[in-house]
Amino acid sequence: MPSTTVTSLGYTPPDGGWGWAVVFGSFLSIGFSYAFPKSLTIYFKEVQEYFSVSYSEIAWVSSIMLATMYAGGPVSSILVNRYGSRPVVMVGGLMVGVAMVAASFGTTIMHLYICVGVIGGLGLAFNLQPALTIIGKYFLVKRPMANGLAMAGSPVLLFTLAPLNQFLLDNFGWRGSFFILGAIVLNCCVAGALMRPITITAKPPANQSGGDDDGAVGKTDPQARAGCLARVNKLIDLSLFKHRGYLIYLVGNVVMFFGFFAPVVFLAPYAKHQGTDEYSAACLLSIFALVDMVARPGTGLVSNTRWIRPRIQYFFSFSVAYNGACHLVCPLLPGYTGLVVYAVFFGLAFGMVCALLFEVLMDLVGAQRFSSAVGLATIIECGPVLLGPPISGALVDIFMDYKYMYFACGVMMLVPGLFLFIMNFFNYRWLKQEEHEKKREELPMGSARELATMEETKDSEQNIKLNQEKQLTDSDNKEP
Amino acid sequence: SRLLWSDITTLLESVLELEILKPQKIELSCIISDIPNNPTHIIGYWKKNGNEIENSKQTVYKVDKQRFIFKRIFNIQVNDLGNYSCIFSYLDKQEQVTFLLKVPVMKDKRDKPIVSYVGDSVVLDCKIKRMPNTWQWYKSNGTEKVLINATADPMNYKILLEKNVTKLTVLNLTEEDAGKYICSAVFEIKSSESHVYLKVLSLIEPLKPFIGITIEVVILVTLILLYERYGRSRNDSSVDDSSGTDGRRTRQRNLVH
């Protein structure tokens, strides 16, 4: 009984069982969302020659796709709040499939911008948000682990899609490849099918001011809330902007994203600039991806431990700062061996940040408001994510040297890392003070610290309860 | 005429590539220095394509304290392109330097074919470092080359000539258009060629994997949803699925499977 009231969800998440199938589904959805736009770059040269356009015009396809994926966050959140994860992901998968098939018949570059860029991007947005949200519904105790595993989808799928795309291109040309990719992304619908909605009625938490409850499938708009003000607030939780932890997260992330992706984009060009051949430069990216693949679930495992979980915000700040440190050191490392070392350490850093990125958000706002939170976060992060690589590219062009870009990226990550560390130190303190005040009156909501400490003590209790449940339903099943 | 020379300061076998664009007289000279035992003279001769050139053997005397210069003027016409080597012997050793005289070569050849579809159009291109007099495109039919005349057949071909680059656009592709296309950079002395393979597929080709994968997706989705319905109907025999949750349950019951 008491365990259900600890979480802001209103129920005890299963933390296992079908949850692992859901993790696999999220693994696929997240993987496609992040890896698909990146893997399309393999077709750029062919398409560029076919339409006789410049490289930057082709690169817009990827940028538009990424931009729409991030900007479509709030739309996705609204739909998830209303209908749950499963239908949104399945519709998203269908959208991307249809978009790619339509693109394969394209006659102008504008056709590609709209099909692949806008519709495809929106479809991927409908995959990303729900996949992240549903993890919070199925997991609490093992959530960092689940998040780490699901986020590993991105490097694994990139690793798979890149050579697959090359194979398709060699055998079917770009048109045939787009056509077949349309079928391949339909596997997102399989991922969506796995995202079984949790079939219980969520008790509305006492001090939640907006946002719909995520009920079961088929459930229409739940209990009309007394005092529900703006219509927008009903669809998506705008009160999040008053949430201190959320604001800290946003500020830190916005600055961080300026320097986050650029080093990945420029890893191979930097290597070639140093004189390594194409094959070795590609090897660097593979090393990076492999380390990333392992780092994500590894980080999930580490952050699930008793020592890290309550201080997960610090762990996140540390990984952001560690990224920054890697970039600052990179230009100082000599030769190809130096680059390999950098690729390994950077892969680790990148994986750590990615694994924790959404876990800390869930930790801050709680799983109930996570859907709205992530939607609003992605649309705000849209700017730095898109502007980061071109600005870095401009830095390289102006100074004709990569080291200034690495210094800039390093600073862009070190400063937010320190900022997050310091602000979270204060935030933890203030939260603790607020807890002490509210302790006997109300149940703390979205209080990460208390949640974590209570988890520590109630860990074994929950396990026992779950086992008892299992036995109960097992015996239920045995009866005809 | 042009002068080309090679300075060999170490007695190692070395090769030099030289690009010849037009017929001309070329002087190839080999400069040798630092021979042990410091002989007063050495014997040298020239080889063309591995065969000794008649009457090319001569005694070379020292020019200054350390160096021997061994040179010869060649009249290079279209048939004279090839490998020229100066070989000199001293004591019991022989050393040589080889000059490769040839037209500029197009280095980045595509080893993979370009794939396109019936009814679509495709752009084939060739690039070269030096500017040729003109470009020509051929289609290969077995052993023969057939010249492509874009002006005579504008419905099917377009040729773009732009200094170092040429582009052939083949329109209204049919399956007969598949095969080997040869682009030829015409220099005064000789032409330099490169080829590109074109594959033309019918629209059914990509359809097969597409349908295969779509069927796989439909089967998996159906299986997953059926499994869920089966599991659910065993667990809650009294609740109607479509109406969602009726009674209040505080614990999730679909945990076990």
XYZ file of C-alpha atoms in Angstrom:
737
model
C 0.000 0.000 0.000
C 2.517 2.675 0.982
C 4.684 1.905 -2.030
C 2.072 3.150 -4.466
C 1.986 6.531 -2.866
C 5.735 7.041 -3.023
C 5.805 7.557 -6.739
C 4.096 10.402 -8.536
C 2.673 7.835 -10.911
C 0.155 6.515 -8.497
C 1.117 2.904 -8.960
C 4.100 0.642 -8.613
C 5.879 0.281 -11.906
C 6.592 -3.339 -12.756
C 10.365 -2.845 -13.050
C 10.692 -5.961 -15.123
C 8.612 -8.597 -16.838
C 7.063 -7.133 -19.954
C 9.032 -3.996 -19.170
C 12.093 -5.516 -20.818
C 10.151 -6.073 -24.009
C 9.169 -2.421 -23.791
C 12.837 -1.526 -23.368
C 13.560 -3.413 -26.581
C 10.780 -1.539 -28.334
C 12.184 1.760 -27.096
C 15.637 0.605 -28.143
C 14.345 0.266 -31.718
C 12.386 3.526 -31.741
C 15.143 5.616 -30.223
C 17.651 3.914 -32.471
C 15.734 4.789 -35.612
C 15.067 8.335 -34.458
C 18.705 9.189 -33.923
C 20.468 6.925 -36.378
C 18.202 7.235 -39.396
C 18.930 10.893 -40.274
C 22.649 10.302 -39.805
C 22.719 7.170 -41.926
C 20.967 8.902 -44.827
C 24.127 10.917 -45.455
C 25.461 7.887 -47.330
C 23.075 8.669 -50.187
C 23.969 12.327 -50.409
C 26.604 12.086 -53.096
C 24.374 10.078 -55.440
C 21.350 12.285 -54.924
C 23.488 15.400 -55.257
C 24.762 14.244 -58.653
C 21.317 13.177 -59.777
C 19.679 16.522 -59.032
C 22.819 18.526 -59.850
C 22.773 20.487 -56.609
C 25.483 21.580 -54.226
C 26.447 19.665 -51.108
C 24.909 22.190 -48.741
C 21.562 21.911 -50.511
C 21.620 18.172 -49.992
C 22.717 18.503 -46.390
C 19.532 20.475 -45.763
C 17.581 17.216 -46.056
C 19.233 15.851 -42.937
C 19.007 19.170 -41.142
C 15.305 19.578 -41.871
C 14.686 16.030 -40.704
C 16.549 16.610 -37.461
C 14.926 20.002 -36.925
C 11.423 18.631 -37.447
C 12.190 15.732 -35.158
C 13.134 18.090 -32.367
C 10.507 20.715 -33.104
C 7.801 18.060 -33.278
C 8.472 17.205 -29.653
C 5.576 19.130 -28.128
C 3.129 17.744 -30.697
C 4.329 14.286 -29.839
C 4.009 14.997 -26.125
C 0.436 16.198 -26.525
C -0.484 13.064 -28.429
C 1.210 10.811 -25.914
C -0.535 12.570 -23.066
C -3.826 11.958 -24.787
C -3.490 8.557 -26.430
C -0.540 6.815 -24.833
C 2.700 5.709 -26.404
C 1.646 2.779 -28.553
C -0.627 4.435 -31.159
C 1.717 7.400 -31.527
C 4.745 5.238 -32.234
C 2.865 3.082 -34.709
C 1.554 6.119 -36.554
C 5.063 7.586 -36.494
C 6.512 4.447 -38.025
C 3.878 4.474 -40.759
C 4.566 8.149 -41.460
C 8.278 7.628 -41.970
C 7.598 4.587 -44.138
C 5.171 6.446 -46.359
C 7.515 9.443 -46.467
C 10.444 7.349 -47.701
C 8.341 5.601 -50.323
C 7.042 8.946 -51.557
C 10.584 10.318 -51.594
C 11.764 7.467 -53.796
C 9.567 8.832 -56.574
C 10.794 12.378 -56.069
C 11.520 14.574 -59.058
C 12.993 17.635 -57.374
C 15.084 18.315 -54.321
C 12.130 20.166 -52.789
C 10.216 16.901 -52.955
C 12.905 15.335 -50.774
C 12.891 18.241 -48.334
C 9.174 17.778 -47.738
C 8.962 13.993 -47.777
C 12.122 12.982 -46.002
C 12.660 16.204 -44.082
C 9.268 17.274 -42.817
C 7.089 14.177 -42.853
C 9.920 11.822 -42.039
C 11.150 14.082 -39.262
C 7.695 14.330 -37.748
C 7.333 10.561 -37.874
C 10.625 10.179 -36.030
C 9.465 12.700 -33.429
C 6.440 10.470 -32.892
C 8.878 7.657 -32.185
C 11.336 9.370 -29.900
C 9.136 10.975 -27.253
C 6.766 8.068 -26.614
C 9.672 5.624 -26.461
C 11.295 7.677 -23.715
C 8.038 8.271 -21.873
C 7.000 4.664 -21.636
C 10.214 3.665 -19.918
C 9.265 5.932 -17.063
C 5.929 4.152 -16.840
C 7.365 0.672 -16.619
C 10.442 1.272 -14.504
C 11.352 3.055 -11.363
C 13.916 1.136 -9.390
C 15.757 -0.081 -12.463
C 14.975 2.974 -14.562
C 18.533 4.218 -15.136
C 19.454 0.763 -16.390
C 16.415 0.663 -18.662
C 17.207 4.138 -19.993
C 20.816 3.233 -20.622
C 19.808 0.106 -22.527
C 17.175 1.899 -24.583
C 19.502 4.766 -25.501
C 22.047 2.203 -26.702
C 19.698 1.772 -29.646
C 21.167 4.825 -31.320
C 24.760 3.630 -31.800
C 23.708 0.033 -32.440
C 21.305 1.014 -35.184
C 23.762 3.463 -36.680
C 26.334 0.699 -36.795
C 23.809 -1.516 -38.585
C 22.187 1.041 -40.855
C 25.410 2.529 -42.203
C 26.725 -0.580 -43.983
C 23.162 -1.642 -44.835
C 22.575 1.672 -46.580
C 25.810 1.281 -48.497
C 24.733 -2.195 -49.582
C 21.335 -0.940 -50.694
C 22.901 1.939 -52.587
C 25.283 -0.364 -54.455
C 22.515 -2.724 -55.461
C 19.451 -0.567 -55.932
C 20.590 3.011 -56.461
C 19.180 5.783 -54.312
C 15.572 5.474 -55.470
C 15.322 1.761 -54.814
C 17.103 2.212 -51.499
C 14.646 4.844 -50.299
C 11.813 2.541 -51.322
C 13.230 -0.375 -49.343
C 14.106 1.864 -46.382
C 10.424 2.751 -46.286
C 9.741 -0.880 -45.449
C 12.643 -1.137 -43.005
C 11.422 1.775 -40.886
C 8.047 0.075 -40.598
C 9.779 -1.988 -37.936
C 9.102 1.010 -35.717
C 5.515 -0.214 -35.786
C 6.736 -3.488 -34.339
C 8.464 -1.472 -31.629
C 5.207 0.353 -31.038
C 3.284 -2.899 -30.766
C 5.603 -3.912 -27.948
C 4.763 -0.736 -26.017
C 1.839 -2.213 -24.208
C 0.035 0.459 -22.215
C -0.088 -0.046 -18.499
C -3.651 -0.974 -17.756
C -4.410 0.737 -14.525
C -6.074 3.939 -13.570
C -3.495 6.400 -12.445
C -4.536 8.305 -9.370
C -4.228 12.001 -10.056
C -1.488 13.282 -7.772
C -2.569 16.004 -5.377
C -0.547 18.981 -6.581
C -0.332 18.354 -10.286
C -1.610 21.431 -12.036
C -1.969 20.398 -15.618
C -1.350 17.671 -18.112
C -3.563 14.720 -18.708
C -3.095 11.446 -16.962
C -1.900 8.675 -19.142
C -4.646 6.143 -18.873
C -5.182 2.849 -20.600
C -5.803 2.393 -24.263
C -9.260 3.377 -25.304
C -9.680 5.655 -22.381
C -10.853 9.046 -23.497
C -10.077 12.355 -21.836
C -10.209 11.647 -18.130
C -11.894 13.420 -15.245
C -12.456 17.081 -15.989
C -10.236 18.845 -13.588
C -11.761 21.467 -11.451
C -10.055 24.785 -12.123
C -8.376 23.761 -15.384
C -7.419 27.042 -16.931
C -5.728 27.464 -20.284
C -6.516 24.953 -22.978
C -2.861 24.578 -23.774
C -2.120 23.709 -20.209
C -4.599 20.882 -20.546
C -2.673 19.416 -23.451
C 0.854 19.984 -22.287
C 2.147 20.886 -18.902
C 3.397 24.445 -19.120
C 3.759 24.761 -15.373
C 7.021 22.935 -15.888
C 8.570 26.300 -16.623
C 8.146 27.149 -12.962
C 9.940 23.974 -11.951
C 13.333 24.959 -10.644
C 15.092 21.701 -11.469
C 13.643 21.745 -14.975
C 14.865 25.268 -15.611
C 18.355 24.349 -14.449
C 18.276 21.354 -16.773
C 17.131 23.469 -19.715
C 19.742 26.191 -19.266
C 22.546 23.680 -18.886
C 21.408 21.598 -21.850
C 20.862 24.475 -24.237
C 24.440 25.650 -23.827
C 25.766 22.120 -23.851
C 24.136 21.160 -27.135
C 26.061 23.838 -28.978
C 29.184 21.831 -28.478
C 27.779 18.332 -28.216
C 27.382 16.967 -31.729
C 29.973 18.978 -33.634
C 32.996 16.913 -32.484
C 31.270 13.761 -33.749
C 30.570 15.368 -37.108
C 34.157 16.579 -37.444
C 35.978 13.534 -36.107
C 36.608 11.999 -39.523
C 37.391 15.299 -41.323
C 39.800 16.244 -38.522
C 41.551 12.892 -38.856
C 41.865 13.317 -42.615
C 43.182 16.834 -42.045
C 45.887 15.329 -39.841
C 46.870 13.085 -42.697
C 45.221 9.765 -41.943
C 43.716 7.892 -44.857
C 39.964 7.486 -45.362
C 39.814 3.954 -44.079
C 41.568 4.753 -40.796
C 39.389 7.812 -40.338
C 36.304 5.633 -40.755
C 37.817 3.214 -38.237
C 37.929 6.036 -35.718
C 34.194 6.497 -36.035
C 33.668 2.776 -35.598
C 35.790 2.769 -32.451
C 33.802 5.736 -31.181
C 30.500 3.991 -31.930
C 31.571 0.737 -30.277
C 32.684 2.461 -27.096
C 29.449 4.489 -27.141
C 27.421 1.289 -27.487
C 28.976 -0.222 -24.413
C 29.114 2.994 -22.414
C 25.379 3.593 -22.506
C 24.129 0.461 -20.753
C 27.270 0.546 -18.638
C 26.405 4.025 -17.440
C 22.852 2.868 -16.835
C 24.149 0.066 -14.672
C 26.479 2.334 -12.718
C 23.867 5.016 -12.159
C 21.463 2.401 -10.867
C 23.710 1.637 -7.930
C 22.966 2.798 -4.437
C 25.815 5.277 -4.421
C 25.073 7.062 -7.674
C 21.289 7.000 -7.924
C 20.582 9.581 -5.240
C 23.261 11.829 -6.684
C 22.488 11.211 -10.315
C 22.380 14.923 -11.139
C 26.001 15.211 -10.045
C 26.902 12.221 -12.181
C 25.290 13.891 -15.171
C 27.105 17.169 -14.548
C 30.336 15.241 -14.245
C 29.814 13.502 -17.584
C 29.056 16.793 -19.330
C 32.186 18.360 -17.886
C 34.197 15.240 -18.780
C 33.112 15.684 -22.403
C 34.409 19.227 -22.290
C 37.712 18.070 -20.846
C 38.117 15.521 -23.667
C 37.637 18.165 -26.343
C 40.055 20.569 -24.719
C 42.723 17.890 -24.622
C 42.110 16.566 -28.140
C 44.202 19.073 -30.147
C 47.143 18.350 -27.867
C 47.207 14.635 -28.646
C 49.727 13.684 -31.290
C 49.287 11.488 -34.307
C 46.842 8.738 -35.097
C 47.332 6.990 -31.743
C 46.322 10.207 -30.033
C 43.171 10.296 -32.116
C 42.358 6.702 -31.223
C 42.763 7.472 -27.528
C 40.579 10.517 -27.959
C 37.943 8.475 -29.808
C 37.810 5.980 -26.947
C 37.520 8.590 -24.205
C 35.099 10.698 -26.204
C 32.986 7.627 -26.984
C 32.750 6.948 -23.293
C 31.868 10.555 -22.509
C 29.281 10.785 -25.255
C 27.658 7.525 -24.180
C 27.504 8.638 -20.575
C 25.770 11.893 -21.386
C 23.309 10.241 -23.768
C 22.414 7.507 -21.302
C 21.761 10.015 -18.548
C 20.199 12.769 -20.625
C 16.623 11.662 -20.174
C 17.079 9.759 -16.967
C 17.977 12.920 -15.093
C 14.971 14.659 -16.604
C 12.722 11.864 -15.356
C 14.468 12.123 -12.045
C 13.755 15.844 -11.851
C 10.155 16.086 -12.971
C 8.875 12.590 -12.326
C 7.526 10.139 -14.863
C 4.058 11.645 -14.923
C 5.155 15.003 -16.289
C 8.037 13.605 -18.272
C 6.119 13.483 -21.545
C 5.446 17.210 -21.551
C 8.885 17.963 -20.171
C 10.744 16.156 -22.909
C 8.581 17.688 -25.630
C 9.264 21.206 -24.424
C 12.923 20.429 -23.910
C 13.467 19.126 -27.420
C 11.878 22.082 -29.121
C 14.067 24.435 -27.120
C 17.158 22.331 -27.789
C 16.325 22.387 -31.480
C 18.249 25.599 -31.963
C 21.629 24.645 -30.507
C 21.484 21.150 -31.991
C 21.069 22.566 -35.478
C 23.354 25.556 -35.108
C 26.178 23.723 -33.362
C 27.815 21.924 -36.291
C 27.559 24.834 -38.779
C 29.008 27.281 -36.249
C 31.844 24.853 -35.544
C 32.341 24.450 -39.268
C 32.548 28.216 -39.587
C 35.187 28.276 -36.850
C 37.227 25.740 -38.779
C 36.879 27.734 -41.979
C 37.838 31.047 -40.370
C 40.907 29.809 -38.546
C 41.788 27.047 -41.024
C 42.574 24.938 -37.988
C 40.511 22.479 -36.010
C 41.944 23.233 -32.612
C 39.947 26.404 -32.060
C 36.765 24.498 -32.752
C 37.749 21.866 -30.191
C 38.592 24.527 -27.639
C 35.239 26.185 -28.245
C 33.352 22.896 -27.921
C 35.333 22.017 -24.847
C 34.394 25.264 -23.173
C 30.764 24.896 -24.315
C 30.591 21.652 -22.378
C 32.817 22.342 -19.427
C 30.944 25.492 -18.414
C 27.462 23.913 -18.413
C 28.900 20.903 -16.614
C 30.149 23.093 -13.811
C 26.965 25.159 -13.887
C 24.823 22.035 -13.539
C 27.027 20.734 -10.765
C 26.795 23.904 -8.719
C 23.126 24.560 -9.351
C 22.193 20.989 -8.539
C 24.126 21.222 -5.324
C 21.874 24.090 -4.321
C 18.824 22.406 -5.772
C 19.366 19.269 -3.708
C 19.737 21.441 -0.664
C 16.571 23.420 -1.311
C 14.659 20.233 -2.101
C 15.767 18.738 1.173
C 14.592 21.817 3.014
C 11.240 21.679 1.267
C 10.922 18.007 2.108
C 11.468 18.640 5.766
C 8.705 21.241 5.645
C 6.241 19.095 3.797
C 7.153 15.793 5.311
C 4.147 15.171 7.441
C 1.608 17.162 5.467
C 1.653 15.956 1.939
C 3.318 13.330 -0.109
C 6.325 14.738 -1.886
C 5.913 14.891 -5.632
C 8.726 14.992 -8.082
C 11.112 14.973 -5.177
C 13.995 13.116 -6.579
C 16.083 12.893 -3.489
C 13.402 11.544 -1.227
C 12.313 9.171 -3.936
C 15.781 7.788 -4.203
C 16.322 7.405 -0.478
C 12.973 5.740 -0.059
C 13.828 3.439 -2.929
C 16.997 2.429 -1.157
C 15.147 1.368 1.924
C 12.092 -0.053 0.209
C 14.025 -1.817 -2.518
C 13.797 -5.230 -0.961
C 10.227 -4.627 0.139
C 9.114 -3.996 -3.395
C 10.921 -7.050 -4.643
C 9.154 -9.200 -2.128
C 5.817 -7.638 -3.019
C 6.395 -8.205 -6.708
C 7.321 -11.802 -6.099
C 4.175 -12.242 -4.108
C 2.191 -10.720 -6.941
C 3.813 -13.035 -9.387
C 2.899 -16.009 -7.323
C -0.622 -14.706 -6.984
C -1.183 -14.205 -10.686
C 0.621 -17.427 -11.414
C -1.831 -19.279 -9.272
C -4.607 -17.265 -10.946
C -3.444 -18.419 -14.314
C -3.400 -21.989 -13.276
C -7.091 -21.864 -12.472
C -9.308 -22.356 -15.505
C 61.095 20.698 -76.756
C 61.095 20.195 -73.026
C 63.750 19.206 -70.614
C 63.048 16.665 -67.962
C 65.617 15.344 -65.608
C 65.904 13.265 -62.568
C 68.383 13.842 -59.838
C 69.462 10.592 -58.249
C 71.531 11.286 -55.221
C 71.150 7.832 -53.824
C 71.669 4.762 -55.908
C 68.220 3.327 -55.510
C 65.783 2.047 -58.063
C 63.229 4.791 -58.646
C 60.321 5.519 -60.936
C 59.066 8.846 -62.209
C 55.717 9.456 -63.870
C 55.526 12.112 -66.534
C 52.385 13.333 -68.239
C 52.704 14.021 -71.940
C 49.954 16.016 -73.574
C 51.280 16.508 -77.089
C 53.984 15.147 -79.382
C 57.341 16.729 -78.558
C 61.050 16.214 -78.076
C 62.012 15.361 -74.536
C 65.448 15.183 -72.978
C 65.698 12.694 -70.184
C 68.760 12.991 -68.036
C 69.959 10.958 -65.112
C 72.370 12.518 -62.653
C 74.336 10.072 -60.581
C 76.563 10.930 -57.674
C 78.235 9.329 -54.684
C 79.437 6.129 -56.280
C 81.786 4.223 -53.987
C 85.412 3.806 -55.063
C 85.000 6.964 -57.153
C 85.568 5.629 -60.691
C 86.561 8.002 -63.481
C 83.859 6.820 -65.832
C 80.796 4.576 -65.972
C 78.959 2.786 -68.770
C 75.331 3.599 -69.356
C 72.591 2.662 -71.798
C 68.878 3.232 -72.343
C 65.980 0.843 -72.430
C 62.559 1.410 -73.899
C 59.764 -0.752 -72.486
C 62.310 -3.253 -71.194
C 64.253 -3.606 -74.439
C 67.655 -2.114 -74.902
C 67.725 0.715 -77.396
C 70.286 0.076 -80.109
C 73.408 2.109 -80.047
C 72.490 3.791 -76.846
C 75.469 2.490 -74.903
C 78.001 5.141 -74.076
C 80.742 5.944 -71.689
C 79.926 8.687 -69.288
C 82.603 10.839 -67.836
C 82.506 12.832 -64.678
C 81.170 16.320 -64.986
C 82.599 17.623 -61.771
C 84.137 15.990 -58.736
C 81.213 13.804 -57.776
C 78.597 13.680 -60.485
C 77.910 11.858 -63.738
C 75.209 13.154 -66.077
C 73.761 10.704 -68.564
C 71.190 12.118 -70.946
C 69.433 11.523 -74.215
C 66.856 13.318 -76.319
C 63.812 11.344 -77.391
C 61.286 12.287 -80.040
C 57.984 11.318 -78.502
C 55.150 10.614 -80.876
C 51.961 8.698 -80.224
C 53.698 5.319 -80.454
C 56.603 6.342 -78.323
C 54.794 6.560 -75.028
C 56.015 4.000 -72.537
C 58.737 3.210 -70.035
C 62.183 4.624 -70.553
C 65.003 3.592 -68.298
C 68.565 4.767 -68.016
C 70.783 1.978 -66.766
C 74.355 2.381 -65.728
C 76.839 -0.108 -64.463
C 79.885 0.239 -62.314
C 82.008 -2.494 -60.798
C 79.608 -5.400 -60.880
C 76.437 -3.502 -60.079
C 73.686 -2.108 -62.185
C 71.320 0.698 -61.234
C 68.437 2.188 -63.119
C 65.859 4.921 -63.094
C 62.639 4.569 -65.027
C 60.583 7.338 -66.574
C 56.962 6.507 -67.316
C 55.769 8.655 -70.197
C 52.021 8.590 -70.622
C 48.915 10.656 -71.100
C 47.189 11.930 -67.958
C 45.244 9.163 -66.300
C 41.832 9.437 -64.696
C 42.544 8.014 -61.290
C 39.224 7.837 -59.487
C 37.537 5.106 -61.459
C 34.256 3.804 -60.168
C 34.552 0.095 -59.579
C 30.900 -0.175 -58.645
C 28.193 0.215 -61.276
C 25.737 3.086 -61.211
C 22.228 1.796 -60.703
C 19.185 3.382 -62.247
C 15.661 2.466 -63.292
C 13.667 2.051 -66.487
C 12.150 5.366 -67.513
C 14.446 7.352 -65.245
C 17.514 9.349 -66.296
C 21.075 9.096 -65.066
C 24.186 11.290 -65.052
C 27.602 9.720 -65.728
C 30.667 11.859 -65.212
C 34.435 11.833 -65.708
C 37.088 14.137 -64.293
C 40.717 14.592 -65.178
C 43.473 16.830 -63.851
C 44.729 18.313 -67.108
C 42.401 19.920 -69.597
C 41.974 17.850 -72.741
C 41.224 19.220 -76.201
C 37.784 17.638 -76.046
C 35.831 14.773 -74.542
C 34.075 11.881 -76.209
C 31.677 9.274 -74.940
C 31.354 5.729 -76.192
C 29.102 2.851 -75.402
C 30.736 -0.542 -75.428
C 28.992 -3.405 -77.237
C 31.067 -6.413 -76.382
C 34.401 -5.598 -77.999
C 33.318 -2.599 -80.039
C 32.969 1.014 -79.086
C 30.095 3.031 -80.463
C 30.407 6.803 -80.371
C 27.538 8.598 -78.669
C 26.382 11.558 -80.678
C 24.285 13.788 -78.468
C 23.379 16.272 -81.175
C 21.988 13.530 -83.408
C 19.939 12.019 -80.579
C 18.910 14.778 -78.170
C 15.934 12.836 -76.836
C 18.166 10.253 -75.268
C 21.529 11.865 -74.620
C 22.963 15.111 -73.355
C 26.663 15.746 -73.154
C 28.126 18.496 -71.046
C 31.710 19.544 -71.685
C 33.359 21.703 -69.093
C 37.178 21.894 -69.166
C 38.247 19.172 -66.760
C 34.828 17.577 -66.319
C 32.346 15.934 -68.636
C 28.839 14.709 -67.918
C 26.732 12.359 -69.971
C 23.023 12.383 -69.204
C 21.146 9.357 -70.499
C 17.403 9.976 -70.644
C 14.454 7.620 -70.989
C 16.428 4.636 -69.817
C 15.614 1.207 -71.125
C 17.200 -2.072 -70.272
C 19.306 -1.945 -73.433
C 21.014 1.183 -72.112
C 22.777 -0.908 -69.482
C 26.425 -1.715 -70.025
C 29.846 -0.144 -70.131
C 30.217 3.529 -70.973
C 33.609 4.871 -71.901
C 34.605 8.509 -71.534
C 37.608 9.575 -73.552
C 39.699 12.678 -72.840
C 41.241 13.572 -76.179
C 44.758 15.019 -75.964
C 46.834 15.971 -78.916
C 49.061 12.974 -78.629
C 46.596 10.323 -77.562
C 43.303 9.825 -75.679
C 42.957 8.837 -72.083
C 40.030 6.624 -71.228
C 37.983 5.655 -68.256
C 34.832 3.619 -67.970
C 31.654 3.457 -65.940
C 29.211 0.578 -65.736
C 25.502 1.304 -65.808
C 22.894 -1.081 -64.472
C 19.257 -0.514 -65.368
C 16.729 -2.214 -63.140
C 13.051 -2.668 -63.615
C 10.728 -1.269 -60.983
C 9.953 -4.743 -59.689
C 13.464 -5.248 -58.315
C 13.182 -3.160 -55.151
C 9.595 -4.250 -54.747
C 10.589 -7.745 -53.729
C 12.530 -6.868 -50.561
C 9.949 -4.180 -49.805
C 7.085 -6.652 -49.793
C 9.156 -9.174 -47.874
C 9.946 -6.737 -45.089
C 6.400 -5.371 -44.957
C 5.032 -8.876 -44.537
C 7.541 -9.496 -41.747
C 6.392 -6.337 -39.974
C 2.703 -7.192 -40.311
C 3.296 -10.714 -39.003
C 5.285 -9.510 -35.998
C 2.784 -6.817 -35.094
C -0.095 -9.266 -35.382
C 1.716 -11.845 -33.264
C 2.543 -9.332 -30.554
C -0.986 -7.984 -30.383
C -2.498 -11.459 -30.420
C -0.166 -12.596 -27.660
C -1.233 -9.638 -25.601
C -4.903 -10.259 -26.186
C -4.465 -13.922 -25.363
C -2.601 -13.093 -22.188
C -5.138 -10.503 -21.207
C -8.166 -12.682 -21.819
C -6.670 -15.342 -19.618
C -5.979 -12.894 -16.846
C -9.177 -10.911 -16.782
C -12.004 -13.076 -17.894
C -14.667 -10.638 -16.857
C -13.424 -7.326 -18.167
C -14.170 -6.029 -21.642
C -10.934 -4.954 -23.292
C -12.215 -2.169 -25.469
C -13.818 -0.159 -22.740
C -10.562 0.176 -20.936
C -10.485 -0.042 -17.225
C -13.709 -0.130 -15.394
C -12.978 -1.093 -11.892
C -10.227 0.528 -9.991
C -7.139 -1.510 -9.657
C -4.204 -0.324 -7.710
C -1.838 -2.887 -8.999
C -0.830 -3.807 -12.485
C -1.869 -7.279 -13.202
C -0.412 -8.033 -16.603
C 2.927 -8.548 -15.015
C 3.366 -12.209 -15.504
C 3.887 -14.043 -18.706
